[in-house]
XYZ file of C-alpha atoms in Angstrom:
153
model
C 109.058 102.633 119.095
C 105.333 101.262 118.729
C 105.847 101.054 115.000
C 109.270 99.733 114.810
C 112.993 100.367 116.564
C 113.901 100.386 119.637
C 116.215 103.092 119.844
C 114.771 106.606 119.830
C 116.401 110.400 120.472
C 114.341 113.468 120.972
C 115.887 116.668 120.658
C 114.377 119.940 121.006
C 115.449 123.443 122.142
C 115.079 123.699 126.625
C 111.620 124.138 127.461
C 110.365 122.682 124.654
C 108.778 119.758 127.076
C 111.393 116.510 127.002
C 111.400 116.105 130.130
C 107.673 116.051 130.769
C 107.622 113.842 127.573
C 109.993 110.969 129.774
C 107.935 111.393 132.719
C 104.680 110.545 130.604
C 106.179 107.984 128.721
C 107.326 106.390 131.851
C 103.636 106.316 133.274
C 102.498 104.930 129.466
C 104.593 102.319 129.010
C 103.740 101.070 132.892
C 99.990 100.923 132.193
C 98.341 98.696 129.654
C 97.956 100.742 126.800
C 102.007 101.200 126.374
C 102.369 96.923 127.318
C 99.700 96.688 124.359
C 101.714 98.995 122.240
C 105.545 98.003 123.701
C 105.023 94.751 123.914
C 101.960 92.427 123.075
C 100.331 92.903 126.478
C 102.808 91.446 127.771
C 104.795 92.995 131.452
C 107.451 95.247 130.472
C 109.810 96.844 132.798
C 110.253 100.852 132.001
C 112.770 103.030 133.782
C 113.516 106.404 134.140
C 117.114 107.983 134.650
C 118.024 111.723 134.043
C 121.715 112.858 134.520
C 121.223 113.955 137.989
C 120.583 110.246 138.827
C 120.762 108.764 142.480
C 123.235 106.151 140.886
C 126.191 107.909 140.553
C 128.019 105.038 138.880
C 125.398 104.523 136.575
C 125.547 102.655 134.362
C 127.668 100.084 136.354
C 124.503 100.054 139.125
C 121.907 99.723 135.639
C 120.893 96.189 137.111
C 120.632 97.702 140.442
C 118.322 100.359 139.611
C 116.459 97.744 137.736
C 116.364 95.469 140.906
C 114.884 98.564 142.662
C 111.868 99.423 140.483
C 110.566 96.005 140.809
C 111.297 95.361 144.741
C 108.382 96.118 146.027
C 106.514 94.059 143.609
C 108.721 90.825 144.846
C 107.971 88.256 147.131
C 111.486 86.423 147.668
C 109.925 83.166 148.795
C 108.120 83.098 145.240
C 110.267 85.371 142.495
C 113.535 87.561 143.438
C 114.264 90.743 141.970
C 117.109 89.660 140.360
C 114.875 86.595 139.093
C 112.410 89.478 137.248
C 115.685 91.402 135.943
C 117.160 88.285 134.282
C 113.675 87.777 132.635
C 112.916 90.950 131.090
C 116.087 91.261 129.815
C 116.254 88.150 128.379
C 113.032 88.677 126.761
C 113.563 92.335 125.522
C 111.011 93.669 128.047
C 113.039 96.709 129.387
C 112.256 100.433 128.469
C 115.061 102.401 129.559
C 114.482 106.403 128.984
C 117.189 108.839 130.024
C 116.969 112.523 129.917
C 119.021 115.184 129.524
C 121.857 114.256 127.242
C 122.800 117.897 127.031
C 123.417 118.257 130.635
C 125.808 115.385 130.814
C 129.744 115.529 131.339
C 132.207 114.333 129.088
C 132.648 111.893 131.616
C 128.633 110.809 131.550
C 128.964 110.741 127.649
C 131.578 107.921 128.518
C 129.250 105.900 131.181
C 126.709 106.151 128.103
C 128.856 104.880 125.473
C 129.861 102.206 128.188
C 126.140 101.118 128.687
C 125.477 101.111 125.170
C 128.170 98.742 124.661
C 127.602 96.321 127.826
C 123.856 96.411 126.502
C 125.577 95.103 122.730
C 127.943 92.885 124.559
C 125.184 91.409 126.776
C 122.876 90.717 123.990
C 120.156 92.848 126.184
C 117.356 93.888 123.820
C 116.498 96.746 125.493
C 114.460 100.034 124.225
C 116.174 102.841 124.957
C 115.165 106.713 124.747
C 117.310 109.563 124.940
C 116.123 113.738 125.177
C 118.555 116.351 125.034
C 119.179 119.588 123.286
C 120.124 119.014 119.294
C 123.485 120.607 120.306
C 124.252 117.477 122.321
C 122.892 115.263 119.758
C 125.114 116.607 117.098
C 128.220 116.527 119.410
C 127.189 113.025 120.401
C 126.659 111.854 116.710
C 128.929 109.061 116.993
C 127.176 107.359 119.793
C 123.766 107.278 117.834
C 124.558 104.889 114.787
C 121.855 103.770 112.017
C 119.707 101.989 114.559
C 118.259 105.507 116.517
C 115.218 106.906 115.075
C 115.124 110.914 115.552
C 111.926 112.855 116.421
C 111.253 116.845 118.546
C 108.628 117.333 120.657
């Protein structure tokens, strides 16, 4: 993603670390070396789902979630959460990472293809990576089209 794309799957066999690879990516991209890297310096807005979310109609709630990681950093009276949303959308400042492909239902697989497609729709330049075993890559095949870059732990 630092050297071009912005779509990226990881697949690798369980216990091969994807998980733990999220997590750290998550605390990268919110420091200053991954906004260097990500983009320019600049803020950027990374979140974390994996399929045993706390938004069960995700990705329907995706805003929401996005409302809540930047809350606390909100004053109302000066910028609104949904103010900071709007913006790093618009600008292609959003990082979403979601792990555990392979532990998703058929119906989950369906919420992702959804998101994907209100993300196209929307015009939302967002980064997105995906972990999961390669068996629910391959299955999934359709859903990851010539703009996903492919890499293992």
């Amino acid at each position: 993603m630092e050297l071009g794309g912005t779509r990226l799957c990881m697949a690798d066999a369980p216990g091969a670390g994807k998980t733990i690879f999220t997590r750290r990516l998550l605390a990268w991209a919110s420091c200053q070396a991954g906004r260097d890297a990500l983009a320019g310096g600049k803020p950027l807005l990374a979140v974390r789902w994996e399929e045993r979310s706390t938004y069960d109609d995700w990705p329907t709630r995706f805003r929401l979630g996005l409302e809540d990681a930047v809350d606390r950093f909100c004053n109302p009276d000066r910028v609104t959460k949904e103010a900071v949303v709007d913006w790093a959308l618009e600008q292609g400042r959003v990082l979403v990472i979601l792990d555990a492909l392979d532990q998703a239902s058929p119906e989950r697989i369906e919420v992702f293809r959804q998101f994907l497609a209100l993300a196209e729709h929307n015009g939302w330049n967002l980064r997105i990576v995906v972990t999961g075993r390669p068996f629910a890559v391959n299955e999934n095949a359709r859903l990851l089209d010539e703009r996903w870059r492919f890499g293992g732990i």
